[in-house]
Amino acid sequence: MLAEEGEPELLEEGLWRIPIPLPFALRSANIYLLADGPRNWTLIDAGLGLPADESALHAGLAFAGIRLEQITTLILTHSHPDHIGLSGPIHDASGAPVYMLAGEDQTMYSVWGQSSEETSQALGAMYIAHGLTPEQLASGRQAPDRTRRVLRLPPRESLITVDDGEELRLGNHVYLAIWTPGHSDRHLCLLRDDHIFIAGDHILPGITPNIGWYPNGRPNPLSDYFQALQKVRDLPARLVLPGHRLPFTQLAERVDELRLHHEERSQRIHSLLEEAGSHGLPAAAVARSLFGDRLRTADDLRFALAESLAHLEYLRAEGQASRLQHDGHFVYLAVNR
Ligand SMILES: [Zn+2]
């Protein structure tokens, strides 16, 4: 019988999924608890940080018969808010070190720490340059600050960074760290030696991970993503633990679906540019054409714009699109070869 998405579940001996409620369309994020030895308890990811998340984490740990103080390791797959929010309280209660891929820790503190005015200005300038109106930008401008108040980050000295290909020995197990850029620049997947694959938001079932282009980020995140899909496709994963939704088994199949989805979307965007002819299109217009009335909130619009930009920059790198700038505003044009 299929588990309810919102209930903690024992996936197999020594492995629990603890769903954490989210106040947006994704509904929930997963925290995983893994027994790595008699006194070794590893948590993967840390929810958003709302009081409801904290209750869900405590309930999930109680279901597993573990107290927060017993956690010995916390691993964060990436720095998005719905994966890091309780990392501070988890570290405070347990003293567990917090592992991230090198570089993603800096992103976490620069985007979500105190001094993020610079980041938000660069983002605002990007949204305007790619076709959002100042009104669209203003609506929802407070959203990042609201999120920032919810997140409780650990002190910097609790962080241990790992590199691509590094092996982590935790209790009786060895985890292979795998750099999987695309959804975030320094996204971390891990393969445990018993072939449990920790996917974070790199591979999700039923929904496609958002791949967005951001100022100061890597220049071609969609190309990164395609390569990172290939990198994990043929791993000997017997169970995939995604950051959202339910665990699944067919990794290669899901990788192929995700690749196809993004290839089709790129080709659709190329067609939109062709239809626009010599006027070209700003990224915001591409986003509206692609997502239409699925864009309900200011956040939706920003994510859609960043995702459209990831595709447009990919097409540009592939020689299928070009970009022109007029008075600080960008438009993209189809290149036909
Ligand atoms: Zn994410």
PDB file of N, CA and C in Angstrom, residues 79-152:
ATOM      1  N   SER A  79      20.784  24.836  -0.894  1.00  0.00           N
ATOM      2  CA  SER A  79      20.499  25.960   0.000  1.00  0.00           C
ATOM      3  C   SER A  79      19.119  26.572  -0.204  1.00  0.00           C
ATOM      4  N   HIS A  80      18.192  25.888  -0.877  1.00  0.00           N
ATOM      5  CA  HIS A  80      16.852  26.463  -1.023  1.00  0.00           C
ATOM      6  C   HIS A  80      16.139  26.431   0.332  1.00  0.00           C
ATOM      7  N   PRO A  81      15.264  27.451   0.557  1.00  0.00           N
ATOM      8  CA  PRO A  81      14.713  27.627   1.902  1.00  0.00           C
ATOM      9  C   PRO A  81      13.956  26.412   2.452  1.00  0.00           C
ATOM     10  N   ASP A  82      13.292  25.653   1.576  1.00  0.00           N
ATOM     11  CA  ASP A  82      12.494  24.520   2.072  1.00  0.00           C
ATOM     12  C   ASP A  82      13.359  23.302   2.416  1.00  0.00           C
ATOM     13  N   HIS A  83      14.693  23.463   2.377  1.00  0.00           N
ATOM     14  CA  HIS A  83      15.603  22.363   2.729  1.00  0.00           C
ATOM     15  C   HIS A  83      16.563  22.713   3.864  1.00  0.00           C
ATOM     16  N   ILE A  84      16.525  23.983   4.297  1.00  0.00           N
ATOM     17  CA  ILE A  84      17.535  24.427   5.273  1.00  0.00           C
ATOM     18  C   ILE A  84      16.961  25.014   6.562  1.00  0.00           C
ATOM     19  N   GLY A  85      15.641  25.235   6.607  1.00  0.00           N
ATOM     20  CA  GLY A  85      15.039  26.105   7.626  1.00  0.00           C
ATOM     21  C   GLY A  85      15.244  25.676   9.067  1.00  0.00           C
ATOM     22  N   LEU A  86      15.288  24.373   9.329  1.00  0.00           N
ATOM     23  CA  LEU A  86      15.450  23.916  10.713  1.00  0.00           C
ATOM     24  C   LEU A  86      16.896  23.502  11.008  1.00  0.00           C
ATOM     25  N   SER A  87      17.820  23.829  10.103  1.00  0.00           N
ATOM     26  CA  SER A  87      19.201  23.369  10.303  1.00  0.00           C
ATOM     27  C   SER A  87      19.802  23.964  11.576  1.00  0.00           C
ATOM     28  N   GLY A  88      19.427  25.213  11.906  1.00  0.00           N
ATOM     29  CA  GLY A  88      19.922  25.841  13.131  1.00  0.00           C
ATOM     30  C   GLY A  88      19.476  25.081  14.381  1.00  0.00           C
ATOM     31  N   PRO A  89      18.149  24.930  14.577  1.00  0.00           N
ATOM     32  CA  PRO A  89      17.681  24.186  15.761  1.00  0.00           C
ATOM     33  C   PRO A  89      18.188  22.740  15.808  1.00  0.00           C
ATOM     34  N   ILE A  90      18.328  22.076  14.667  1.00  0.00           N
ATOM     35  CA  ILE A  90      18.834  20.690  14.680  1.00  0.00           C
ATOM     36  C   ILE A  90      20.278  20.683  15.195  1.00  0.00           C
ATOM     37  N   HIS A  91      21.072  21.618  14.689  1.00  0.00           N
ATOM     38  CA  HIS A  91      22.465  21.704  15.159  1.00  0.00           C
ATOM     39  C   HIS A  91      22.519  22.093  16.644  1.00  0.00           C
ATOM     40  N   ASP A  92      21.704  23.084  17.030  1.00  0.00           N
ATOM     41  CA  ASP A  92      21.728  23.546  18.429  1.00  0.00           C
ATOM     42  C   ASP A  92      21.413  22.409  19.397  1.00  0.00           C
ATOM     43  N   ALA A  93      20.391  21.610  19.045  1.00  0.00           N
ATOM     44  CA  ALA A  93      19.955  20.554  19.968  1.00  0.00           C
ATOM     45  C   ALA A  93      20.950  19.394  20.026  1.00  0.00           C
ATOM     46  N   SER A  94      21.583  19.107  18.896  1.00  0.00           N
ATOM     47  CA  SER A  94      22.363  17.870  18.788  1.00  0.00           C
ATOM     48  C   SER A  94      23.869  18.091  18.732  1.00  0.00           C
ATOM     49  N   GLY A  95      24.285  19.289  18.334  1.00  0.00           N
ATOM     50  CA  GLY A  95      25.699  19.533  18.084  1.00  0.00           C
ATOM     51  C   GLY A  95      26.195  18.897  16.795  1.00  0.00           C
ATOM     52  N   ALA A  96      25.268  18.339  16.002  1.00  0.00           N
ATOM     53  CA  ALA A  96      25.669  17.653  14.763  1.00  0.00           C
ATOM     54  C   ALA A  96      26.300  18.636  13.788  1.00  0.00           C
ATOM     55  N   PRO A  97      27.409  18.248  13.148  1.00  0.00           N
ATOM     56  CA  PRO A  97      27.949  19.088  12.075  1.00  0.00           C
ATOM     57  C   PRO A  97      26.986  19.104  10.896  1.00  0.00           C
ATOM     58  N   VAL A  98      27.051  20.182  10.108  1.00  0.00           N
ATOM     59  CA  VAL A  98      26.155  20.348   8.971  1.00  0.00           C
ATOM     60  C   VAL A  98      26.984  20.266   7.696  1.00  0.00           C
ATOM     61  N   TYR A  99      26.736  19.253   6.884  1.00  0.00           N
ATOM     62  CA  TYR A  99      27.507  19.051   5.652  1.00  0.00           C
ATOM     63  C   TYR A  99      26.794  19.669   4.455  1.00  0.00           C
ATOM     64  N   MET A 100      27.565  20.351   3.598  1.00  0.00           N
ATOM     65  CA  MET A 100      27.052  20.856   2.314  1.00  0.00           C
ATOM     66  C   MET A 100      28.180  20.742   1.295  1.00  0.00           C
ATOM     67  N   LEU A 101      27.820  20.794   0.015  1.00  0.00           N
ATOM     68  CA  LEU A 101      28.863  20.822  -0.998  1.00  0.00           C
ATOM     69  C   LEU A 101      29.557  22.190  -0.945  1.00  0.00           C
ATOM     70  N   ALA A 102      30.872  22.181  -1.089  1.00  0.00           N
ATOM     71  CA  ALA A 102      31.644  23.420  -0.986  1.00  0.00           C
ATOM     72  C   ALA A 102      31.091  24.465  -1.950  1.00  0.00           C
ATOM     73  N   GLY A 103      30.839  25.663  -1.453  1.00  0.00           N
ATOM     74  CA  GLY A 103      30.307  26.752  -2.270  1.00  0.00           C
ATOM     75  C   GLY A 103      28.827  26.983  -1.995  1.00  0.00           C
ATOM     76  N   GLU A 104      28.079  25.890  -1.780  1.00  0.00           N
ATOM     77  CA  GLU A 104      26.644  26.051  -1.528  1.00  0.00           C
ATOM     78  C   GLU A 104      26.415  26.705  -0.163  1.00  0.00           C
ATOM     79  N   ASP A 105      27.364  26.488   0.742  1.00  0.00           N
ATOM     80  CA  ASP A 105      27.261  27.133   2.057  1.00  0.00           C
ATOM     81  C   ASP A 105      27.334  28.651   1.915  1.00  0.00           C
ATOM     82  N   GLN A 106      28.236  29.127   1.022  1.00  0.00           N
ATOM     83  CA  GLN A 106      28.343  30.577   0.834  1.00  0.00           C
ATOM     84  C   GLN A 106      27.059  31.140   0.246  1.00  0.00           C
ATOM     85  N   THR A 107      26.470  30.385  -0.699  1.00  0.00           N
ATOM     86  CA  THR A 107      25.201  30.822  -1.281  1.00  0.00           C
ATOM     87  C   THR A 107      24.137  30.918  -0.187  1.00  0.00           C
ATOM     88  N   MET A 108      24.107  29.925   0.693  1.00  0.00           N
ATOM     89  CA  MET A 108      23.095  29.916   1.748  1.00  0.00           C
ATOM     90  C   MET A 108      23.179  31.183   2.599  1.00  0.00           C
ATOM     91  N   TYR A 109      24.399  31.522   3.027  1.00  0.00           N
ATOM     92  CA  TYR A 109      24.517  32.698   3.894  1.00  0.00           C
ATOM     93  C   TYR A 109      24.364  33.998   3.105  1.00  0.00           C
ATOM     94  N   SER A 110      24.809  34.022   1.833  1.00  0.00           N
ATOM     95  CA  SER A 110      24.705  35.295   1.111  1.00  0.00           C
ATOM     96  C   SER A 110      23.265  35.566   0.693  1.00  0.00           C
ATOM     97  N   VAL A 111      22.489  34.513   0.369  1.00  0.00           N
ATOM     98  CA  VAL A 111      21.103  34.745  -0.040  1.00  0.00           C
ATOM     99  C   VAL A 111      20.188  34.873   1.173  1.00  0.00           C
ATOM    100  N   TRP A 112      20.414  34.034   2.184  1.00  0.00           N
ATOM    101  CA  TRP A 112      19.455  33.953   3.291  1.00  0.00           C
ATOM    102  C   TRP A 112      19.976  34.493   4.609  1.00  0.00           C
ATOM    103  N   GLY A 113      21.236  34.898   4.636  1.00  0.00           N
ATOM    104  CA  GLY A 113      21.788  35.475   5.865  1.00  0.00           C
ATOM    105  C   GLY A 113      21.365  36.933   6.003  1.00  0.00           C
ATOM    106  N   GLN A 114      22.027  37.645   6.874  1.00  0.00           N
ATOM    107  CA  GLN A 114      21.621  39.027   7.169  1.00  0.00           C
ATOM    108  C   GLN A 114      21.931  39.975   6.016  1.00  0.00           C
ATOM    109  N   SER A 115      23.132  39.841   5.456  1.00  0.00           N
ATOM    110  CA  SER A 115      23.595  40.866   4.514  1.00  0.00           C
ATOM    111  C   SER A 115      23.256  40.499   3.088  1.00  0.00           C
ATOM    112  N   SER A 116      21.971  40.472   2.761  1.00  0.00           N
ATOM    113  CA  SER A 116      21.605  40.003   1.428  1.00  0.00           C
ATOM    114  C   SER A 116      21.012  41.110   0.563  1.00  0.00           C
ATOM    115  N   GLU A 117      21.171  42.368   0.989  1.00  0.00           N
ATOM    116  CA  GLU A 117      20.629  43.489   0.216  1.00  0.00           C
ATOM    117  C   GLU A 117      21.213  43.507  -1.204  1.00  0.00           C
ATOM    118  N   GLU A 118      22.534  43.223  -1.278  1.00  0.00           N
ATOM    119  CA  GLU A 118      23.214  43.208  -2.571  1.00  0.00           C
ATOM    120  C   GLU A 118      22.599  42.171  -3.511  1.00  0.00           C
ATOM    121  N   THR A 119      22.369  40.965  -2.969  1.00  0.00           N
ATOM    122  CA  THR A 119      21.781  39.888  -3.771  1.00  0.00           C
ATOM    123  C   THR A 119      20.397  40.274  -4.273  1.00  0.00           C
ATOM    124  N   SER A 120      19.580  40.875  -3.400  1.00  0.00           N
ATOM    125  CA  SER A 120      18.215  41.165  -3.820  1.00  0.00           C
ATOM    126  C   SER A 120      18.195  42.307  -4.838  1.00  0.00           C
ATOM    127  N   GLN A 121      19.161  43.232  -4.748  1.00  0.00           N
ATOM    128  CA  GLN A 121      19.222  44.294  -5.763  1.00  0.00           C
ATOM    129  C   GLN A 121      19.620  43.736  -7.122  1.00  0.00           C
ATOM    130  N   ALA A 122      20.583  42.820  -7.120  1.00  0.00           N
ATOM    131  CA  ALA A 122      21.009  42.207  -8.387  1.00  0.00           C
ATOM    132  C   ALA A 122      19.849  41.431  -9.006  1.00  0.00           C
ATOM    133  N   LEU A 123      19.074  40.756  -8.170  1.00  0.00           N
ATOM    134  CA  LEU A 123      17.924  40.002  -8.658  1.00  0.00           C
ATOM    135  C   LEU A 123      16.871  40.935  -9.251  1.00  0.00           C
ATOM    136  N   GLY A 124      16.576  42.015  -8.519  1.00  0.00           N
ATOM    137  CA  GLY A 124      15.581  42.985  -8.985  1.00  0.00           C
ATOM    138  C   GLY A 124      15.974  43.559 -10.338  1.00  0.00           C
ATOM    139  N   ALA A 125      17.258  43.907 -10.487  1.00  0.00           N
ATOM    140  CA  ALA A 125      17.747  44.469 -11.749  1.00  0.00           C
ATOM    141  C   ALA A 125      17.592  43.447 -12.873  1.00  0.00           C
ATOM    142  N   MET A 126      17.855  42.179 -12.563  1.00  0.00           N
ATOM    143  CA  MET A 126      17.720  41.128 -13.574  1.00  0.00           C
ATOM    144  C   MET A 126      16.270  40.999 -14.028  1.00  0.00           C
ATOM    145  N   TYR A 127      15.334  40.996 -13.070  1.00  0.00           N
ATOM    146  CA  TYR A 127      13.914  40.829 -13.435  1.00  0.00           C
ATOM    147  C   TYR A 127      13.447  41.970 -14.333  1.00  0.00           C
ATOM    148  N   ILE A 128      13.874  43.195 -14.010  1.00  0.00           N
ATOM    149  CA  ILE A 128      13.475  44.349 -14.827  1.00  0.00           C
ATOM    150  C   ILE A 128      14.113  44.260 -16.217  1.00  0.00           C
ATOM    151  N   ALA A 129      15.411  43.921 -16.261  1.00  0.00           N
ATOM    152  CA  ALA A 129      16.117  43.853 -17.552  1.00  0.00           C
ATOM    153  C   ALA A 129      15.493  42.810 -18.477  1.00  0.00           C
ATOM    154  N   HIS A 130      14.844  41.792 -17.883  1.00  0.00           N
ATOM    155  CA  HIS A 130      14.272  40.731 -18.701  1.00  0.00           C
ATOM    156  C   HIS A 130      12.757  40.837 -18.825  1.00  0.00           C
ATOM    157  N   GLY A 131      12.210  42.019 -18.501  1.00  0.00           N
ATOM    158  CA  GLY A 131      10.834  42.284 -18.916  1.00  0.00           C
ATOM    159  C   GLY A 131       9.769  42.343 -17.848  1.00  0.00           C
ATOM    160  N   LEU A 132      10.106  42.170 -16.568  1.00  0.00           N
ATOM    161  CA  LEU A 132       9.067  42.386 -15.561  1.00  0.00           C
ATOM    162  C   LEU A 132       8.845  43.887 -15.422  1.00  0.00           C
ATOM    163  N   THR A 133       7.604  44.277 -15.133  1.00  0.00           N
ATOM    164  CA  THR A 133       7.334  45.699 -14.887  1.00  0.00           C
ATOM    165  C   THR A 133       7.699  46.005 -13.440  1.00  0.00           C
ATOM    166  N   PRO A 134       7.984  47.294 -13.154  1.00  0.00           N
ATOM    167  CA  PRO A 134       8.285  47.657 -11.758  1.00  0.00           C
ATOM    168  C   PRO A 134       7.147  47.264 -10.814  1.00  0.00           C
ATOM    169  N   GLU A 135       5.885  47.308 -11.302  1.00  0.00           N
ATOM    170  CA  GLU A 135       4.743  46.927 -10.455  1.00  0.00           C
ATOM    171  C   GLU A 135       4.830  45.430 -10.120  1.00  0.00           C
ATOM    172  N   GLN A 136       5.137  44.629 -11.162  1.00  0.00           N
ATOM    173  CA  GLN A 136       5.249  43.184 -10.917  1.00  0.00           C
ATOM    174  C   GLN A 136       6.383  42.891  -9.944  1.00  0.00           C
ATOM    175  N   LEU A 137       7.449  43.678 -10.073  1.00  0.00           N
ATOM    176  CA  LEU A 137       8.592  43.461  -9.188  1.00  0.00           C
ATOM    177  C   LEU A 137       8.230  43.847  -7.748  1.00  0.00           C
ATOM    178  N   ALA A 138       7.489  44.980  -7.631  1.00  0.00           N
ATOM    179  CA  ALA A 138       7.143  45.472  -6.286  1.00  0.00           C
ATOM    180  C   ALA A 138       6.222  44.494  -5.571  1.00  0.00           C
ATOM    181  N   SER A 139       5.260  43.907  -6.327  1.00  0.00           N
ATOM    182  CA  SER A 139       4.355  42.974  -5.665  1.00  0.00           C
ATOM    183  C   SER A 139       5.140  41.713  -5.338  1.00  0.00           C
ATOM    184  N   GLY A 140       5.140  41.361  -4.097  1.00  0.00           N
ATOM    185  CA  GLY A 140       5.876  40.167  -3.702  1.00  0.00           C
ATOM    186  C   GLY A 140       7.313  40.457  -3.351  1.00  0.00           C
ATOM    187  N   ARG A 141       7.688  41.748  -3.332  1.00  0.00           N
ATOM    188  CA  ARG A 141       9.067  42.082  -2.996  1.00  0.00           C
ATOM    189  C   ARG A 141       9.414  41.681  -1.561  1.00  0.00           C
ATOM    190  N   GLN A 142       8.375  41.672  -0.705  1.00  0.00           N
ATOM    191  CA  GLN A 142       8.641  41.336   0.715  1.00  0.00           C
ATOM    192  C   GLN A 142       8.788  39.835   0.921  1.00  0.00           C
ATOM    193  N   ALA A 143       8.424  39.019  -0.105  1.00  0.00           N
ATOM    194  CA  ALA A 143       8.418  37.555   0.088  1.00  0.00           C
ATOM    195  C   ALA A 143       9.765  37.005   0.578  1.00  0.00           C
ATOM    196  N   PRO A 144      10.899  37.415  -0.033  1.00  0.00           N
ATOM    197  CA  PRO A 144      12.176  36.872   0.464  1.00  0.00           C
ATOM    198  C   PRO A 144      12.433  37.235   1.923  1.00  0.00           C
ATOM    199  N   ASP A 145      12.012  38.440   2.335  1.00  0.00           N
ATOM    200  CA  ASP A 145      12.230  38.827   3.730  1.00  0.00           C
ATOM    201  C   ASP A 145      11.377  37.998   4.674  1.00  0.00           C
ATOM    202  N   ARG A 146      10.146  37.717   4.220  1.00  0.00           N
ATOM    203  CA  ARG A 146       9.284  36.842   5.039  1.00  0.00           C
ATOM    204  C   ARG A 146       9.934  35.477   5.224  1.00  0.00           C
ATOM    205  N   THR A 147      10.475  34.952   4.105  1.00  0.00           N
ATOM    206  CA  THR A 147      11.137  33.645   4.176  1.00  0.00           C
ATOM    207  C   THR A 147      12.337  33.710   5.105  1.00  0.00           C
ATOM    208  N   ARG A 148      13.121  34.806   4.963  1.00  0.00           N
ATOM    209  CA  ARG A 148      14.342  34.955   5.770  1.00  0.00           C
ATOM    210  C   ARG A 148      14.031  34.911   7.264  1.00  0.00           C
ATOM    211  N   ARG A 149      12.876  35.487   7.643  1.00  0.00           N
ATOM    212  CA  ARG A 149      12.512  35.497   9.069  1.00  0.00           C
ATOM    213  C   ARG A 149      12.152  34.109   9.578  1.00  0.00           C
ATOM    214  N   VAL A 150      11.692  33.242   8.652  1.00  0.00           N
ATOM    215  CA  VAL A 150      11.277  31.886   9.044  1.00  0.00           C
ATOM    216  C   VAL A 150      12.489  30.964   9.214  1.00  0.00           C
ATOM    217  N   LEU A 151      13.517  31.184   8.367  1.00  0.00           N
ATOM    218  CA  LEU A 151      14.680  30.279   8.356  1.00  0.00           C
ATOM    219  C   LEU A 151      15.518  30.444   9.608  1.00  0.00           C
ATOM    220  N   ARG A 152      15.982  29.316  10.129  1.00  0.00           N
ATOM    221  CA  ARG A 152      16.903  29.375  11.271  1.00  0.00           C
ATOM    222  C   ARG A 152      18.166  28.611  10.889  1.00  0.00           C
TER     223      ARG A 152
END
